mmCIF file of N, CA, C and O in Angstrom:
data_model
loop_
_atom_site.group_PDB
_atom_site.id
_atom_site.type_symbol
_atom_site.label_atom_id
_atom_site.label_comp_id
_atom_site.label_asym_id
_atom_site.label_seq_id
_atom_site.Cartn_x
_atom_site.Cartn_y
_atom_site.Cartn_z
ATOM 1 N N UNK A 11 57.169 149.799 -154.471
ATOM 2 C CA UNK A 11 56.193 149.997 -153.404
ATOM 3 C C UNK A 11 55.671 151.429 -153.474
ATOM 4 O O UNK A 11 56.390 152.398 -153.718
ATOM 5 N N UNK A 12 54.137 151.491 -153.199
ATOM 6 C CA UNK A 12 53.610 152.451 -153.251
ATOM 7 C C UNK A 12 53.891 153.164 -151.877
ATOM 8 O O UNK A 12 53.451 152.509 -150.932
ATOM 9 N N UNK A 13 54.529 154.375 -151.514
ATOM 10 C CA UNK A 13 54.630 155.194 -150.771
ATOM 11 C C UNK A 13 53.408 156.182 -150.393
ATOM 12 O O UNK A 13 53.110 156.921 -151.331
ATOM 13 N N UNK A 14 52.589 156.367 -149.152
ATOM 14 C CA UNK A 14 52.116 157.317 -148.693
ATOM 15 C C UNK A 14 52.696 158.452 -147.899
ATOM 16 O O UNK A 14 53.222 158.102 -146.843
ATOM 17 N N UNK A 15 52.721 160.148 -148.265
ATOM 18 C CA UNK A 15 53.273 160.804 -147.365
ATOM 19 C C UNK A 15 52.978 162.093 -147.235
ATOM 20 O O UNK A 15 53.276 162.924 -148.093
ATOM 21 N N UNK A 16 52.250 162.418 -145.939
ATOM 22 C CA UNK A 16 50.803 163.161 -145.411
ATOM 23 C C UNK A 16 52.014 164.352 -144.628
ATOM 24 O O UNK A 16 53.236 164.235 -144.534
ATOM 25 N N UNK A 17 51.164 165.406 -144.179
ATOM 26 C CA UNK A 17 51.491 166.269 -143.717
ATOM 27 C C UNK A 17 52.800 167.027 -143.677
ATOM 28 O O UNK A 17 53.673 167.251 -142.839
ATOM 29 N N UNK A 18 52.495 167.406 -145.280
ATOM 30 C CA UNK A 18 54.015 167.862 -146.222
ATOM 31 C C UNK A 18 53.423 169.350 -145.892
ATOM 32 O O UNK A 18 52.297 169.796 -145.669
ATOM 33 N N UNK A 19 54.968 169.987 -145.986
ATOM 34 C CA UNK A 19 54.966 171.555 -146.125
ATOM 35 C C UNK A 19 54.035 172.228 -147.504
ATOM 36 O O UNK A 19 54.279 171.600 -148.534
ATOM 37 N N UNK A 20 53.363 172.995 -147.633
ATOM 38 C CA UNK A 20 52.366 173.090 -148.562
ATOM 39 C C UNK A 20 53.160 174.076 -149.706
ATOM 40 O O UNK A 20 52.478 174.528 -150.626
ATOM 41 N N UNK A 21 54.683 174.417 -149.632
ATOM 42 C CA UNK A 21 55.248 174.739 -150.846
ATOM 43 C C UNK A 21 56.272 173.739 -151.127
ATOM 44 O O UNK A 21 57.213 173.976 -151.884
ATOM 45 N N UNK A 22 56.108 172.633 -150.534
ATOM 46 C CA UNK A 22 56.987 171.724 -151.207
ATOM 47 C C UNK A 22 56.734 171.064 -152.678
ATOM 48 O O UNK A 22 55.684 170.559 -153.077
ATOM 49 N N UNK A 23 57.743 171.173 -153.252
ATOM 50 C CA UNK A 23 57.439 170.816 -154.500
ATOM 51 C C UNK A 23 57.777 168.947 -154.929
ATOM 52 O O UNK A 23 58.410 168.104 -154.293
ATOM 53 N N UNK A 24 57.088 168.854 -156.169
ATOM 54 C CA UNK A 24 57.584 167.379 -156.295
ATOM 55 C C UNK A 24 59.239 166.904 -156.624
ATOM 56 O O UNK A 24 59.609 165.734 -156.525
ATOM 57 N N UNK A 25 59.936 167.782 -156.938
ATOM 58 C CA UNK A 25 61.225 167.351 -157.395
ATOM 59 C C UNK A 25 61.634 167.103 -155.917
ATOM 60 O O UNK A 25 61.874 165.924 -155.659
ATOM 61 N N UNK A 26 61.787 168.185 -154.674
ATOM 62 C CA UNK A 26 62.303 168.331 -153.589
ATOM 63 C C UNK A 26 61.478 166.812 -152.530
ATOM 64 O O UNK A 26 61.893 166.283 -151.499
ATOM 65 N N UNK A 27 60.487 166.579 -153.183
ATOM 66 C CA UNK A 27 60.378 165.133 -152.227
ATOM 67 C C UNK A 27 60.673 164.328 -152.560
ATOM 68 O O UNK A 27 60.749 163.409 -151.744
ATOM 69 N N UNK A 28 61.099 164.026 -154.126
ATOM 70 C CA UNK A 28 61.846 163.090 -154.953
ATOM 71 C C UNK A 28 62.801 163.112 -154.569
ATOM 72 O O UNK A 28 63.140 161.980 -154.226
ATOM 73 N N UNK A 29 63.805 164.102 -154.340
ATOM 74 C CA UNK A 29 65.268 164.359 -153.803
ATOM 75 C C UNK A 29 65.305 163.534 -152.487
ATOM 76 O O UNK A 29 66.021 162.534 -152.452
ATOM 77 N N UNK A 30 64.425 163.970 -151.186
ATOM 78 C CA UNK A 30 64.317 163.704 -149.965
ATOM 79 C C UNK A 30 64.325 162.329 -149.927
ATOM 80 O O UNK A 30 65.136 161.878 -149.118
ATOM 81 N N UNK A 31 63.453 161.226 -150.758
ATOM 82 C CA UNK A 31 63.916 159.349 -150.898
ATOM 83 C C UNK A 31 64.407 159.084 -151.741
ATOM 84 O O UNK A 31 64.340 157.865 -151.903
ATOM 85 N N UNK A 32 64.994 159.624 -152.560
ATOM 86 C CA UNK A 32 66.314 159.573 -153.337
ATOM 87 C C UNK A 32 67.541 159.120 -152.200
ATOM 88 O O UNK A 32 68.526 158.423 -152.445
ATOM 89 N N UNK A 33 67.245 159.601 -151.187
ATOM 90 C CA UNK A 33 68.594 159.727 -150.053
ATOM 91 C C UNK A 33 68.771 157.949 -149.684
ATOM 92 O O UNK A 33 69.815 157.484 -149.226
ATOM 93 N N UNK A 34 67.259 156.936 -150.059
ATOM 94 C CA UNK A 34 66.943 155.911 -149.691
ATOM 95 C C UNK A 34 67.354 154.888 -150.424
ATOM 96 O O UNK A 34 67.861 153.896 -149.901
ATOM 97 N N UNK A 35 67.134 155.049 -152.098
ATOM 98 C CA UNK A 35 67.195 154.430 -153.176
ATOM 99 C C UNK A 35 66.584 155.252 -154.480
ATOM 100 O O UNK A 35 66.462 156.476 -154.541
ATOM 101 N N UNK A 36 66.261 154.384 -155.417
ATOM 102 C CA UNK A 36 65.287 154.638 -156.345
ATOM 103 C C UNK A 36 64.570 154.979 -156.435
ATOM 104 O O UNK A 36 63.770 154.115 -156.077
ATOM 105 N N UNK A 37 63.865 156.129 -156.824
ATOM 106 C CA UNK A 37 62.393 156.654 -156.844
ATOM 107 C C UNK A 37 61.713 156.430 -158.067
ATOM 108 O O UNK A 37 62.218 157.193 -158.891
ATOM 109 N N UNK A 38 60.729 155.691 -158.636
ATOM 110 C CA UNK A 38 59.891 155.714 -159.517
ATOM 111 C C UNK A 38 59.454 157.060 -160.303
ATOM 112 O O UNK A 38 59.620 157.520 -161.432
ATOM 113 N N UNK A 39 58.730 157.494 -158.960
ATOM 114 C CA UNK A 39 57.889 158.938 -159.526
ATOM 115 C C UNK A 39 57.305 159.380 -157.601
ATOM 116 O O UNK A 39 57.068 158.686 -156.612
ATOM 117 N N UNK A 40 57.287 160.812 -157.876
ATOM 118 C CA UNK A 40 56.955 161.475 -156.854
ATOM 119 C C UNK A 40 55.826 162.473 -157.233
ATOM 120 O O UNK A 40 55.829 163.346 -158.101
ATOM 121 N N UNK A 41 54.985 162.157 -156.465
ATOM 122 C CA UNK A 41 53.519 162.925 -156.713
ATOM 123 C C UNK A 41 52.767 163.647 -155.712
ATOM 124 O O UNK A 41 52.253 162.981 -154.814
ATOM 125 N N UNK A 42 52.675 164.428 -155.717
ATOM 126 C CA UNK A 42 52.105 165.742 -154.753
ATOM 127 C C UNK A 42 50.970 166.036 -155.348
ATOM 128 O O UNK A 42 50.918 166.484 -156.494
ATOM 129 N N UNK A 43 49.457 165.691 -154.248
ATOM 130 C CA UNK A 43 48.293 166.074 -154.713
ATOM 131 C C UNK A 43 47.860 167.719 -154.590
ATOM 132 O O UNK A 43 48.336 168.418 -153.695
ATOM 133 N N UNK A 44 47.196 168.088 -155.286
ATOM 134 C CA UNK A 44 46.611 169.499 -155.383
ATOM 135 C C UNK A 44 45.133 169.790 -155.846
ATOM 136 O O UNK A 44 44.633 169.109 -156.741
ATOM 137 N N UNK A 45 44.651 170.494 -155.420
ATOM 138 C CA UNK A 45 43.170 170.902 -155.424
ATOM 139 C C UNK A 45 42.898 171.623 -156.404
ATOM 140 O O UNK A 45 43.275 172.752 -156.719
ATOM 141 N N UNK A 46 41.842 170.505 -157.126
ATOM 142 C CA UNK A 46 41.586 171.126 -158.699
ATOM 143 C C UNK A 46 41.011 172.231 -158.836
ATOM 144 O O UNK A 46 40.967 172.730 -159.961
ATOM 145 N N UNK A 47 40.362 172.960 -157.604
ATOM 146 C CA UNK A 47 39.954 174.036 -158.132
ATOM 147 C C UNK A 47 40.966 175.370 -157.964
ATOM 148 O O UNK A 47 41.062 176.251 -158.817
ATOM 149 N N UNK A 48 41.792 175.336 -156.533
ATOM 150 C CA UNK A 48 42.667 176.201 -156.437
ATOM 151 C C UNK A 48 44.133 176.096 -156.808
ATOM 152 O O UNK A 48 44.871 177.080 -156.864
ATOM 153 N N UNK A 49 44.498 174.916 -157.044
ATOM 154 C CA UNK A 49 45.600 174.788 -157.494
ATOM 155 C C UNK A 49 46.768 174.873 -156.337
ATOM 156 O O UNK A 49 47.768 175.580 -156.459
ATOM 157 N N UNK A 50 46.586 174.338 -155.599
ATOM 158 C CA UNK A 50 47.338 174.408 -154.300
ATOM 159 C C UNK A 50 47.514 173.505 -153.408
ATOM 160 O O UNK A 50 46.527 173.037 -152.842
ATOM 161 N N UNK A 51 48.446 173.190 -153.179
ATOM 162 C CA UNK A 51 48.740 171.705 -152.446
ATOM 163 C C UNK A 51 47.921 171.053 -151.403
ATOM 164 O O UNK A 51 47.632 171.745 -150.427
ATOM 165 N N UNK A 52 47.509 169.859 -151.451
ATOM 166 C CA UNK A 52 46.888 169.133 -150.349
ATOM 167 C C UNK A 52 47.267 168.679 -149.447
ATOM 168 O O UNK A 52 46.647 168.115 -148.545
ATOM 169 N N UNK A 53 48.993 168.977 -149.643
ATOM 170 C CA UNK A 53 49.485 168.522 -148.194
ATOM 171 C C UNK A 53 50.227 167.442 -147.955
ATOM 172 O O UNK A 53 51.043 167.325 -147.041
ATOM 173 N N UNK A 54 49.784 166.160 -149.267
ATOM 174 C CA UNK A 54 50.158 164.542 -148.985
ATOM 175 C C UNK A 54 49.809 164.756 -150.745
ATOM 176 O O UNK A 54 49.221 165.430 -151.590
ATOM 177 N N UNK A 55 50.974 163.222 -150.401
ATOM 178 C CA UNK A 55 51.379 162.946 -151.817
ATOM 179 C C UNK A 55 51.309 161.265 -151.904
ATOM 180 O O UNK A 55 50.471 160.467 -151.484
ATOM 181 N N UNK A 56 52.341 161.125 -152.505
ATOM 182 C CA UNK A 56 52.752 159.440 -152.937
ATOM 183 C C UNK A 56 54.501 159.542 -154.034
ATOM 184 O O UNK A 56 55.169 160.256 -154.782
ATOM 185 N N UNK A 57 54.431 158.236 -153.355
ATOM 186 C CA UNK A 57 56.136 158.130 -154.003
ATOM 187 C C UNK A 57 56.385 156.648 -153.973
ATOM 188 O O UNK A 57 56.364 155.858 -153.030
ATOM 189 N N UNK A 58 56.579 156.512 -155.005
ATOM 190 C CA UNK A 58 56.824 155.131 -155.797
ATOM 191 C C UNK A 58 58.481 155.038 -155.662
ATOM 192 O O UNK A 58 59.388 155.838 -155.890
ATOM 193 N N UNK A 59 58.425 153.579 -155.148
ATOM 194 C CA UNK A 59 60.557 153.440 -155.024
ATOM 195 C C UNK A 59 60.369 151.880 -155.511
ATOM 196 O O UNK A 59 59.440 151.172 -155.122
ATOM 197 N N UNK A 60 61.187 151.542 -156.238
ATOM 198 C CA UNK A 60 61.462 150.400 -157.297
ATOM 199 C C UNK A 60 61.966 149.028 -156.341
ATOM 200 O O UNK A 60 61.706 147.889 -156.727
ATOM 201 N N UNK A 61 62.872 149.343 -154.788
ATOM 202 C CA UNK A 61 63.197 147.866 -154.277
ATOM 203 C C UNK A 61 61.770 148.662 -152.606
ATOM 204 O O UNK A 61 61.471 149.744 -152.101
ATOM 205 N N UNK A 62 61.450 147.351 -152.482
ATOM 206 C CA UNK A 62 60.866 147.292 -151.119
ATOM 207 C C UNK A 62 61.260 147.651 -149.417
ATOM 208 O O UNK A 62 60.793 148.127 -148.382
ATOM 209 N N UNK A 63 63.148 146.689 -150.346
ATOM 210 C CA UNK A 63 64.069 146.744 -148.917
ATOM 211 C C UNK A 63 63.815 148.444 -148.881
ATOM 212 O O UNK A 63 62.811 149.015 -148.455
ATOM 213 N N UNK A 64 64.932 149.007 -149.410
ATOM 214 C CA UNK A 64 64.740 150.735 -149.459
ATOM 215 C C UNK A 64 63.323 151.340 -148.788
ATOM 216 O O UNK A 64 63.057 152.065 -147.829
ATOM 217 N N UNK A 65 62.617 150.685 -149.755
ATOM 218 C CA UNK A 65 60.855 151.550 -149.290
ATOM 219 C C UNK A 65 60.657 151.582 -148.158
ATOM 220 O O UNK A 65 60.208 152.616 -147.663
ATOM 221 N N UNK A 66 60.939 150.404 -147.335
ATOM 222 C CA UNK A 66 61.041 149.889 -146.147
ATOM 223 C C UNK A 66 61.600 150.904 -144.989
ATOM 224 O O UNK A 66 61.076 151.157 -143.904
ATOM 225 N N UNK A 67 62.756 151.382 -145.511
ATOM 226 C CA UNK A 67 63.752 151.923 -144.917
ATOM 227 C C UNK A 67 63.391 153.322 -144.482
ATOM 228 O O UNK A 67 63.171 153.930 -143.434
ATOM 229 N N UNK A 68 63.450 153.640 -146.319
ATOM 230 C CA UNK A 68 62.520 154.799 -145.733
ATOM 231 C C UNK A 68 61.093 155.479 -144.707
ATOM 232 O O UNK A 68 60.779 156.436 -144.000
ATOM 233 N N UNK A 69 60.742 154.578 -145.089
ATOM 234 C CA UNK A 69 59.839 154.921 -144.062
ATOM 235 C C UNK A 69 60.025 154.752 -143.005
ATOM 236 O O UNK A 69 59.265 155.485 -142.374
ATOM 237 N N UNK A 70 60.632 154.176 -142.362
ATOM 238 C CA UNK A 70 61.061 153.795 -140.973
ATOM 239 C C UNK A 70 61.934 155.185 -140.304
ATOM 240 O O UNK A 70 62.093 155.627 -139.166
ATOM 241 N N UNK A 71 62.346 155.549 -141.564
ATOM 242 C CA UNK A 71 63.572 156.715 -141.366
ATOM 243 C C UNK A 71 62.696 158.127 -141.499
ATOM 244 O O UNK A 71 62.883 159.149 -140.838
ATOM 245 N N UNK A 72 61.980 157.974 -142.233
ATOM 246 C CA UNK A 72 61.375 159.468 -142.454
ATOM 247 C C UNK A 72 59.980 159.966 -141.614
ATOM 248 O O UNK A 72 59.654 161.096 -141.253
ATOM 249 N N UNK A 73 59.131 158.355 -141.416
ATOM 250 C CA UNK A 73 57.672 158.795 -140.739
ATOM 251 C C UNK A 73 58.106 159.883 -139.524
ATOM 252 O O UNK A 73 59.259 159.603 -139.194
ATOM 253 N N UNK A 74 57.770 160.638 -139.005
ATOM 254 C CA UNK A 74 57.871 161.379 -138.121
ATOM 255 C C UNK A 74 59.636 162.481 -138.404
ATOM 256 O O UNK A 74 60.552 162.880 -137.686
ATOM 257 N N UNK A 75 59.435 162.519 -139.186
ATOM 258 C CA UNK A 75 60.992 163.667 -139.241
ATOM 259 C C UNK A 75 60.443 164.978 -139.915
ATOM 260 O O UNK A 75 59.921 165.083 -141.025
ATOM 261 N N UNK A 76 60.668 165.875 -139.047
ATOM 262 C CA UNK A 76 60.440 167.163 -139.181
ATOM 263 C C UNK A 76 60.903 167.459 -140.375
ATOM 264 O O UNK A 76 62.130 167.550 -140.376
ATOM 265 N N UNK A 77 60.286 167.689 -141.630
ATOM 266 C CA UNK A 77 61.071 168.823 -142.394
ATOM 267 C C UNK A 77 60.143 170.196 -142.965
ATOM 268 O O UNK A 77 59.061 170.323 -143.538
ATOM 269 N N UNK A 78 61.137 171.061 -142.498
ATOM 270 C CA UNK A 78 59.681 172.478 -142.785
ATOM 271 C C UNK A 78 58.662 172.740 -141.577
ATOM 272 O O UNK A 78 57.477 173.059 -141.675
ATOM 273 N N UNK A 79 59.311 172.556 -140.568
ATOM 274 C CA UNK A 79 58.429 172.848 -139.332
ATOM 275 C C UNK A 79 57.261 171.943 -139.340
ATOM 276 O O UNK A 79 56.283 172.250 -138.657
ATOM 277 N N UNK A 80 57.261 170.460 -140.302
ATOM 278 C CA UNK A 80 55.773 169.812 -140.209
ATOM 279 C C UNK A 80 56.405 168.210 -140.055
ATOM 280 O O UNK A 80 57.386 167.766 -140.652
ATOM 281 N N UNK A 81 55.823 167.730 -139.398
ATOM 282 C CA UNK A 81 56.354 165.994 -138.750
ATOM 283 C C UNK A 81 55.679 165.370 -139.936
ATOM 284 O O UNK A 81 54.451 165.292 -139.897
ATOM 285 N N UNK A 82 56.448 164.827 -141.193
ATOM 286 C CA UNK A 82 55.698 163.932 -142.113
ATOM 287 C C UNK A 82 55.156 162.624 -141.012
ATOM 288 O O UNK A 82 55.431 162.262 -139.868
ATOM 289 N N UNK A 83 54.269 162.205 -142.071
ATOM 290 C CA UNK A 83 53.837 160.866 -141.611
ATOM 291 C C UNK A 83 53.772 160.026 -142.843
ATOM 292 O O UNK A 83 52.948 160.408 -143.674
ATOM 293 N N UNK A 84 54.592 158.772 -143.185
ATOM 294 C CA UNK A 84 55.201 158.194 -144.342
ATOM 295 C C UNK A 84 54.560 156.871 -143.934
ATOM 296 O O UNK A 84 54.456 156.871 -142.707
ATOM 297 N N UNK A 85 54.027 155.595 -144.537
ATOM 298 C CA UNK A 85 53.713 154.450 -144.558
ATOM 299 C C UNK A 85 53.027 154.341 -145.554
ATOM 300 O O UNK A 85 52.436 155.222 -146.178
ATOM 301 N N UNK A 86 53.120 152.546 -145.851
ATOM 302 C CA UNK A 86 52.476 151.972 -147.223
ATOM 303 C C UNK A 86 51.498 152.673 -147.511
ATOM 304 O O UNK A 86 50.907 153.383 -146.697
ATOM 305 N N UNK A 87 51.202 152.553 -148.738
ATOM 306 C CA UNK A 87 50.028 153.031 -149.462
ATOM 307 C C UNK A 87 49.097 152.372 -149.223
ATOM 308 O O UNK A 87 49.704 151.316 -149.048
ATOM 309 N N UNK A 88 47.754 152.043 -149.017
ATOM 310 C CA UNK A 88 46.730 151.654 -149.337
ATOM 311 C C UNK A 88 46.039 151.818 -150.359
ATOM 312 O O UNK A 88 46.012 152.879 -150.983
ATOM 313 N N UNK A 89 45.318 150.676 -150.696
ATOM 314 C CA UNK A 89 44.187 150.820 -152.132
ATOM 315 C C UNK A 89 43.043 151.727 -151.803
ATOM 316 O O UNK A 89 42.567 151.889 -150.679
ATOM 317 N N UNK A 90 42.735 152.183 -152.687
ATOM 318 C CA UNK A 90 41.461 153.440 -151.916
ATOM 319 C C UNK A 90 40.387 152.740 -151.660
ATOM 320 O O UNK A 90 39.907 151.964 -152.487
ATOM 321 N N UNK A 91 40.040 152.878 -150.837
ATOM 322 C CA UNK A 91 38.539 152.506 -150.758
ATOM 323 C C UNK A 91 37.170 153.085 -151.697
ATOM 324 O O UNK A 91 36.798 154.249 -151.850
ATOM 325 N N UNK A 92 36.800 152.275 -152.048
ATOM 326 C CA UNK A 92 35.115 152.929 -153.220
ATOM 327 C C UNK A 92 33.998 153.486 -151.648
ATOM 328 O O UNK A 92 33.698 153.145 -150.504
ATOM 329 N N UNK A 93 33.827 154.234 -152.382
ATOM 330 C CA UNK A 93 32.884 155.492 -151.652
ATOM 331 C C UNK A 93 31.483 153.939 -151.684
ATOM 332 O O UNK A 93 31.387 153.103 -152.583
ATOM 333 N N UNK A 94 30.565 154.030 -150.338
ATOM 334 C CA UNK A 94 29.099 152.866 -150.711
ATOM 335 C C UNK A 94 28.444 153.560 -150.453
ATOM 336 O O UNK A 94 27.238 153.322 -150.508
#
């Protein structure tokens, strides 16, 4: 399951949010977006976890938990929408 997870500390790195649903299950891959021109975090990422049950879990467990003075907000991913 594709993981969404918004309003990350802006020196968090990708290993340390990999670690953080690691605590859940399996992590695929953990990805932290950044701004191509400055090179500096956007804030929200994505995190791929291999069983659903877990994915599930996590999120239930993490949406709203303070870490770094900032309340993540964690739920399914959505498909992007095309710009019309």
């Amino acid at each position: 399951m594709n993981i969404y997870v918004g309003s990350l500390h802006f020196k968090m790195n990708e290993a340390e949010l990999k670690e953080l649903f690691e605590e859940y299950g399996e992590v695929g891959s953990a990805k932290i977006i950044f701004d191509k021109y400055s090179g500096k975090s956007k804030g929200f990422g994505f995190v791929t976890m291999t069983n659903d049950d877990d994915a599930q879990r996590a999120i239930a467990e993490l949406n709203g938990k303070d870490v770094d003075g900032r309340q993540m907000v964690v739920n399914q991913a959505r498909p992007r929408e095309e710009n019309r």
